[in-house]
Short mmCIF file of C-alpha atoms in Angstrom, two decimals:
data_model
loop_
_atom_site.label_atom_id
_atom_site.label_comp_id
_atom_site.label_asym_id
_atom_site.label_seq_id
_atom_site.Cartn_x
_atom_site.Cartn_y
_atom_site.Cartn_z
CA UNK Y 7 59.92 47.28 -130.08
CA UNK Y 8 58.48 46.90 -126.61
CA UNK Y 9 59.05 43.56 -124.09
CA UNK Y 10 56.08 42.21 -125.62
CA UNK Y 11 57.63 42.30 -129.50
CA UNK Y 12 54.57 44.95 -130.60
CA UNK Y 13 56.07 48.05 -132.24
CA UNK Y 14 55.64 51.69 -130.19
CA UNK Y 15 54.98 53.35 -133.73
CA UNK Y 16 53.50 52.43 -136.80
CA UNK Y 17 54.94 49.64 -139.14
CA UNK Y 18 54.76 50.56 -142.83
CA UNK Y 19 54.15 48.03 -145.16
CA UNK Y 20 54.98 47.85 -148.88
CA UNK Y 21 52.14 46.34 -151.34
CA UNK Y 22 53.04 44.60 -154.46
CA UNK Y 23 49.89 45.11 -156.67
CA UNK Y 24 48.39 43.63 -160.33
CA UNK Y 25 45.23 44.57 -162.18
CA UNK Y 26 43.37 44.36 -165.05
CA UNK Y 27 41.79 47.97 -165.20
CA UNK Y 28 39.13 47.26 -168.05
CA UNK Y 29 36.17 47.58 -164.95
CA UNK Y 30 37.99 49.87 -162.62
CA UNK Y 31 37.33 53.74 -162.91
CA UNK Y 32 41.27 54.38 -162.45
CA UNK Y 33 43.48 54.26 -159.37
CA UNK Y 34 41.94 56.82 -157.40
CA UNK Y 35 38.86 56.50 -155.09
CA UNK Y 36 35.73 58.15 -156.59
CA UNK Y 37 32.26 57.93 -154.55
CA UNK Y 38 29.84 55.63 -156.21
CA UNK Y 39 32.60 54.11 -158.87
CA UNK Y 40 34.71 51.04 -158.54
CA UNK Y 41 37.92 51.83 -158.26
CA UNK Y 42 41.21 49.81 -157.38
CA UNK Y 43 42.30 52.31 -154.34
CA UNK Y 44 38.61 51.82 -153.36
CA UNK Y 45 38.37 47.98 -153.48
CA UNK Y 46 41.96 47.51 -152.07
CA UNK Y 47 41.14 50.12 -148.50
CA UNK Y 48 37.26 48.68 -148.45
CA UNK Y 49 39.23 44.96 -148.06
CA UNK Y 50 41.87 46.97 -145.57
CA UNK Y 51 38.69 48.11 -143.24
CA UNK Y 52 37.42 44.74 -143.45
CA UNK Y 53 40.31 43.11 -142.05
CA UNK Y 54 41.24 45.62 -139.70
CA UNK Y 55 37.68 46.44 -138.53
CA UNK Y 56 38.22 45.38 -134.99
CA UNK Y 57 41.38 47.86 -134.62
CA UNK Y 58 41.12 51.43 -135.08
CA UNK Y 59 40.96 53.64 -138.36
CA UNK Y 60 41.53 51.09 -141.01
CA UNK Y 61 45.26 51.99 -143.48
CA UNK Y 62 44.64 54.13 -146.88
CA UNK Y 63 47.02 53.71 -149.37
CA UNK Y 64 49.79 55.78 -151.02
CA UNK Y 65 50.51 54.56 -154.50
CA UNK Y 66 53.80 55.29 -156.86
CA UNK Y 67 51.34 55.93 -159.79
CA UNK Y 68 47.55 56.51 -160.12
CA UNK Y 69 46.88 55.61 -163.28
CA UNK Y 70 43.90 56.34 -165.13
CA UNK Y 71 40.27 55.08 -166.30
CA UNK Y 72 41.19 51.60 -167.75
CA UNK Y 73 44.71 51.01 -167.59
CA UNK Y 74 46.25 48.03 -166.31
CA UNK Y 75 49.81 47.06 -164.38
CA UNK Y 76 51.44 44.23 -163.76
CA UNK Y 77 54.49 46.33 -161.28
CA UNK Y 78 52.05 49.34 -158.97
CA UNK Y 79 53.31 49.66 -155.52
CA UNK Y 80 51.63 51.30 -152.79
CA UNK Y 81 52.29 51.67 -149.24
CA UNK Y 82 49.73 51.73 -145.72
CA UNK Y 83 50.95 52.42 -142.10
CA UNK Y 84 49.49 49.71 -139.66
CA UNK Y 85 48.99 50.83 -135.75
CA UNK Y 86 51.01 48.72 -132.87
CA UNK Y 87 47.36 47.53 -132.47
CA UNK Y 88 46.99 46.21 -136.31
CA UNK Y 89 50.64 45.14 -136.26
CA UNK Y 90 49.52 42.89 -133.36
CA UNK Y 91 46.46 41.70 -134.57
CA UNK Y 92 48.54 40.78 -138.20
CA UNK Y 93 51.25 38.61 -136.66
CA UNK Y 94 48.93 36.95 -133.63
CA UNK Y 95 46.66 35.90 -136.43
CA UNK Y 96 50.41 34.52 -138.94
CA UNK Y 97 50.53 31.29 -136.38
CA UNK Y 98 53.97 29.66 -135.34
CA UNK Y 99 53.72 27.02 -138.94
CA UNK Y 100 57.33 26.58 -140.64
CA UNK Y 101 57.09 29.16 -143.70
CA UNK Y 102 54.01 31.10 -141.95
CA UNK Y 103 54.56 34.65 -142.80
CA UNK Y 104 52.55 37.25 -141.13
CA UNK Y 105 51.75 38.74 -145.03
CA UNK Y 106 50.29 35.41 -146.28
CA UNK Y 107 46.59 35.79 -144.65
CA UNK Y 108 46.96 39.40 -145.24
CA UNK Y 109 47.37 39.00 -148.79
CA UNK Y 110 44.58 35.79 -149.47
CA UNK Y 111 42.10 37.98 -147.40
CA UNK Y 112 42.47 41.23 -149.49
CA UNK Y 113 42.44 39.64 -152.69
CA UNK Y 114 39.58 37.40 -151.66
CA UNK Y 115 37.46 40.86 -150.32
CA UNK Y 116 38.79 43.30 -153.05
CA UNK Y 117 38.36 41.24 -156.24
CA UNK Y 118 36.86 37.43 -155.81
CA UNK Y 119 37.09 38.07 -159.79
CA UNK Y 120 40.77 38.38 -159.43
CA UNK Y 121 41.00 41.43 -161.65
CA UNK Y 122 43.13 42.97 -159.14
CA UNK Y 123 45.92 41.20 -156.97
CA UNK Y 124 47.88 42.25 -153.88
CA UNK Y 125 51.15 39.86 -155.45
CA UNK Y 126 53.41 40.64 -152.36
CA UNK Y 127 53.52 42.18 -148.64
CA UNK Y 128 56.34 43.24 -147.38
CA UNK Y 129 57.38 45.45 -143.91
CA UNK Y 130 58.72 48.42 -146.15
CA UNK Y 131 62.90 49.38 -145.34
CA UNK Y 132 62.86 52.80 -143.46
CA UNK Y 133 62.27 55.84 -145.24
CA UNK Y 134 60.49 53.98 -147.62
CA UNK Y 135 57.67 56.07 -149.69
CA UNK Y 136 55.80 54.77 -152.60
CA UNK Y 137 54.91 57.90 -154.31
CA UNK Y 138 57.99 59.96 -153.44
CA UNK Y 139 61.05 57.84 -153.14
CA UNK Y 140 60.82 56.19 -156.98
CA UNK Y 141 63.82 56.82 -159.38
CA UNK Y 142 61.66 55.93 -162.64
CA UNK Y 143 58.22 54.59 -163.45
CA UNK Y 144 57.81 52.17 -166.66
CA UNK Y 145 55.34 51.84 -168.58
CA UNK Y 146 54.25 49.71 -171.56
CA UNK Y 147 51.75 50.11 -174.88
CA UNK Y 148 50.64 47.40 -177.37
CA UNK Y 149 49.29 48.33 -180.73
CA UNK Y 150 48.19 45.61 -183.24
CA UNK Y 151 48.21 47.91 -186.61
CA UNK Y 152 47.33 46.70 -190.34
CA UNK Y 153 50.56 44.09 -190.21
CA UNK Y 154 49.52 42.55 -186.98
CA UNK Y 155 46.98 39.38 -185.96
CA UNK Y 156 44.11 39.93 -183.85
CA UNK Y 157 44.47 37.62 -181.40
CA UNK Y 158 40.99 38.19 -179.42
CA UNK Y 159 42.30 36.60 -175.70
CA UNK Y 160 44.66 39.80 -176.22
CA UNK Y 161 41.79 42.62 -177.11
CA UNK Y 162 41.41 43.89 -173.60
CA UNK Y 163 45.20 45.07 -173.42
CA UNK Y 164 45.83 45.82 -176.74
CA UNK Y 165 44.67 48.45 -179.42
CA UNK Y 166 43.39 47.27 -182.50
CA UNK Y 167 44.64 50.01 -185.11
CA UNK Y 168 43.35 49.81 -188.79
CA UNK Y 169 45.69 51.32 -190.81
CA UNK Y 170 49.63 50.16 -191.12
CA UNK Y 171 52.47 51.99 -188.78
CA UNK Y 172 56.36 52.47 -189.74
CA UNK Y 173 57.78 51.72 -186.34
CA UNK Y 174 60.71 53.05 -187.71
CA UNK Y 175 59.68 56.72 -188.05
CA UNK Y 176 57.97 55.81 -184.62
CA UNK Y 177 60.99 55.33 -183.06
CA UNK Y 178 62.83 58.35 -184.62
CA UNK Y 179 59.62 60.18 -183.48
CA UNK Y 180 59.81 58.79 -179.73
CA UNK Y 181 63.90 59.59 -179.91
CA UNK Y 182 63.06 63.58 -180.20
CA UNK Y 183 61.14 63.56 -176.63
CA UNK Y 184 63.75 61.79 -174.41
CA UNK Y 185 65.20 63.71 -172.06
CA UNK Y 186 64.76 66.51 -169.50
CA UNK Y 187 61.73 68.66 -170.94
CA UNK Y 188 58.64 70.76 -170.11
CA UNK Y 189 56.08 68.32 -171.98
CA UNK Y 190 53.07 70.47 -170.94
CA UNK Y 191 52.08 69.50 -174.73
CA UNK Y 192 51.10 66.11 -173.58
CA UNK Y 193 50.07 66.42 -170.37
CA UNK Y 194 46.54 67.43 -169.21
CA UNK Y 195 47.08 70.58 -167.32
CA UNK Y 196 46.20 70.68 -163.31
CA UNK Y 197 46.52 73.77 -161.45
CA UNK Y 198 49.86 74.31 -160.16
CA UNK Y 199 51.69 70.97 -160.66
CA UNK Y 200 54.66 70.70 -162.74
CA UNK Y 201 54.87 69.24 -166.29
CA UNK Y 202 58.68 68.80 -166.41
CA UNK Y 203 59.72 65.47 -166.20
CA UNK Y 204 63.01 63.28 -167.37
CA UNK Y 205 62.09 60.96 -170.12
CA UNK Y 206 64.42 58.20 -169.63
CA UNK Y 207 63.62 56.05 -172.53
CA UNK Y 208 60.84 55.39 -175.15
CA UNK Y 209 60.99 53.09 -177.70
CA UNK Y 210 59.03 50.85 -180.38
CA UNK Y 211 59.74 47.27 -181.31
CA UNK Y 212 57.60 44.83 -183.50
CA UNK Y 213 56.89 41.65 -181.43
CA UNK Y 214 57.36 38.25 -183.00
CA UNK Y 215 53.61 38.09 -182.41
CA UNK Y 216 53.32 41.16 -184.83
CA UNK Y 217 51.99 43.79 -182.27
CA UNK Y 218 53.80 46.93 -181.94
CA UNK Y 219 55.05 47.89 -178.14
CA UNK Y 220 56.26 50.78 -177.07
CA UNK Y 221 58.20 51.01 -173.87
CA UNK Y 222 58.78 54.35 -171.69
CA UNK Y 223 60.39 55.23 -169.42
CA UNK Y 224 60.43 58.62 -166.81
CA UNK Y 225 61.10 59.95 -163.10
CA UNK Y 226 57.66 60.29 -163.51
CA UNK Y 227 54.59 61.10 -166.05
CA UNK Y 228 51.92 63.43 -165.55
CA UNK Y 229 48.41 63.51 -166.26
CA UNK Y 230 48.06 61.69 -169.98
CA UNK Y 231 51.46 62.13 -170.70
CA UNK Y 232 52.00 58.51 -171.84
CA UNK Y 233 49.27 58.10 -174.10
CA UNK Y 234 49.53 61.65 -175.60
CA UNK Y 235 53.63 60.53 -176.44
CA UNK Y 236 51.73 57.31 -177.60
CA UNK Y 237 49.14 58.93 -179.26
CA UNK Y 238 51.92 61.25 -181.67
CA UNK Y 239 54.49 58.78 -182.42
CA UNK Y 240 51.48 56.86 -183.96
CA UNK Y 241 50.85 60.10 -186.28
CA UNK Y 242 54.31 60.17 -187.16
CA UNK Y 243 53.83 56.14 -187.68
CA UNK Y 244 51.12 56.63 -189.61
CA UNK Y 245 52.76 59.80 -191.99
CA UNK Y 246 50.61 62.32 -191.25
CA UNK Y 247 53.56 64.13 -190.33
CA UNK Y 248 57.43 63.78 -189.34
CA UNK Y 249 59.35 63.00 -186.22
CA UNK Y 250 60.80 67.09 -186.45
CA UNK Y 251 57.35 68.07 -186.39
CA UNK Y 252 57.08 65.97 -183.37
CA UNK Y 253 60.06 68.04 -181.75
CA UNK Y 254 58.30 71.31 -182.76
CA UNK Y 255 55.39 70.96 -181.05
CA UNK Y 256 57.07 69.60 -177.83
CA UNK Y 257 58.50 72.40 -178.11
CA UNK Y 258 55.85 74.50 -178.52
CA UNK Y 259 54.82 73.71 -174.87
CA UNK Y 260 51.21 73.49 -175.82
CA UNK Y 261 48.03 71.50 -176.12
CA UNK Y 262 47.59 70.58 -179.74
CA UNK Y 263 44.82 68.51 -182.06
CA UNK Y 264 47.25 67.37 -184.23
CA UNK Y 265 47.41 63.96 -182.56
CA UNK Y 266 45.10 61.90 -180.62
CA UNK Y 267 45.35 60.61 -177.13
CA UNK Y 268 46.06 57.05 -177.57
CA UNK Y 269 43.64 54.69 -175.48
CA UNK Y 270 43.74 53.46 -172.53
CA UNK Y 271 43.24 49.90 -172.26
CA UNK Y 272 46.73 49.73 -174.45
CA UNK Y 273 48.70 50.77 -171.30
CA UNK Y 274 50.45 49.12 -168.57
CA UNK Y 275 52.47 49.83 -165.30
CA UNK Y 276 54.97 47.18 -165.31
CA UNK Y 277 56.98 48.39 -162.72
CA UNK Y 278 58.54 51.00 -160.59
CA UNK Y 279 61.80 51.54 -159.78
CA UNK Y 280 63.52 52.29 -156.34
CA UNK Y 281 66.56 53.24 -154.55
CA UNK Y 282 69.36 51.09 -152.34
CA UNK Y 283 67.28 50.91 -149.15
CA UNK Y 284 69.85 53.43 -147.28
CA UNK Y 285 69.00 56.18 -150.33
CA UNK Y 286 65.04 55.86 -149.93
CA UNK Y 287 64.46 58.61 -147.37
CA UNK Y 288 66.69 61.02 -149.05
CA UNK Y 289 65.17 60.55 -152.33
CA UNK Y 290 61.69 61.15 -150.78
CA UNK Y 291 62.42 64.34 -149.71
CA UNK Y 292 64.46 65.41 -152.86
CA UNK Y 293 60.99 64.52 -154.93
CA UNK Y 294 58.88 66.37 -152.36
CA UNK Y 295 61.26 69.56 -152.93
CA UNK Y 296 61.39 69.65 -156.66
CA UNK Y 297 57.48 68.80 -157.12
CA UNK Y 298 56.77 71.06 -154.68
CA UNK Y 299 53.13 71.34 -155.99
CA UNK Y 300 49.58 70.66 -155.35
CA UNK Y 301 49.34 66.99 -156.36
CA UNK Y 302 52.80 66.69 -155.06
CA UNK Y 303 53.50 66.03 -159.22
CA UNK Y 304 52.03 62.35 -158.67
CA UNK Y 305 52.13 60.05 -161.44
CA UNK Y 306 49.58 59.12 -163.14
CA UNK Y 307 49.44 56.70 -165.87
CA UNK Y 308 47.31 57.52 -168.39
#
């Protein structure tokens, strides 16, 4: 810090972030579609327009076309100039934070709607990344089969499925993929990134409201990875064939019609998980070595 209290280097902030993705073309920012990257940095450049090159983003997980989260994180450097403007415009009021205009203005530009939140703004500990310092990213999946209401307030987030599942042989199904794998069979391939990943946990449970969720867990997921998991443990659910079959073709390290991608608007980011504040730097830079790839084997959700 100098005399005056204004930071000599960039201050990196940590976003806590909520959306519905039903009208959002994914994470990432495409020309000419809404996007939640692109409605989040369009708000940034608003309120920042007096003071430089307005912050991008760096997000833990870009998840796909229509899927939702409740947990995303991101992350944007400010200048000493933006860091200025922030806390000269926070006021001396007991409680003020310098985050709480910050926050009301981005939601208010990004999403009047309020189909995407900023929930929390925080100056992020040092060595803080949101795409490379994670430990795990979880993820959830609702699925209201032949046994299940259809409660209609629900029908954006949830799958309707018509015929009846065994979560059961689900389970036994989502029990074969856990662990340390190459699951290039469910992910969509991109050119030089990585499809091995740690599958930390997956599960199914019946709700007391009837609807089947499935819960994963992973250091991280790569391109449809969830929703092709999703998408086979609902085969095996359904009988058309068995959790070793399931094995076999994860295996098999390949692409495979003998399941269907589960959709999207079933899936949500609920959270991401990080390391003791004096581990975060460390852990970047053990991610950015082992995905040492292209796309830097980002998550995405979908």
């Amino acid at each position: 810090m100098s005399e005056t209290g204004v930071p000599q280097s960039d201050v990196r902030l940590r976003l806590d972030i909520a959306y519905d993705g039903s009208a959002f073309s994914g994470w990432a920012r495409q020309p000419g579609l809404r996007t939640v990257q692109g409605a989040l940095e369009t708000a940034l450049a608003t309120v920042f327009t007096r003071w430089g090159e307005p912050p991008l983003l760096t997000v833990a997980g870009r998840t796909d076309a229509g899927v939702h989260a409740t947990g995303q994180v991101a992350h944007l450097d400010l200048t000493a100039s933006q860091w200025g403007a922030l806390t000269a415009k926070a006021g001396s009021g007991p409680g003020r934070s310098p985050f709480d205009g910050l926050v009301r203005r981005v939601n208010g530009i990004a999403a009047p709607d309020g189909d995407v939140v900023v929930t929390r703004a925080s100056v992020a500990p040092d060595g803080f990344d949101a795409r490379f310092s994670p430990l795990w990213r979880r993820y959830t999946y609702r699925v209201a089969d032949a046994d299940a209401p259809r409660d209609p307030r629900r029908r954006g987030h949830t799958v309707w499925y018509p015929a009846r599942l065994d979560p059961a042989a689900m389970e036994r199904g989502a029990l074969r993929l856990l662990g340390l794998h190459d699951f290039a069979t469910f992910c969509k391939p991109r050119e030089g990134a990585t499809t091995i990943r740690t599958l930390q946990e997956f599960r199914w449970d019946r709700e007391p409201d009837g609807v089947l969720v499935a819960r994963l867990r992973a250091d991280a997921f790569c391109h449809s990875m969830v929703r092709a998991m999703v998408g086979a443990t609902i085969a095996v659910g359904e009988g058309r064939f068995d959790a070793e079959r399931l094995e076999e073709l994860r295996l098999a390290e390949t692409r495979t019609s003998e399941f269907k991608v589960a959709p999207a608007k079933g899936l949500t980011l609920t959270e991401v998980g990080y390391p003791a504040d004096e581990e975060l730097a460390e852990r970047a830079t053990q991610t950015r070595a082992r995905r040492g790839t292209p796309d830097g084997g980002g998550t995405v959700g979908g």
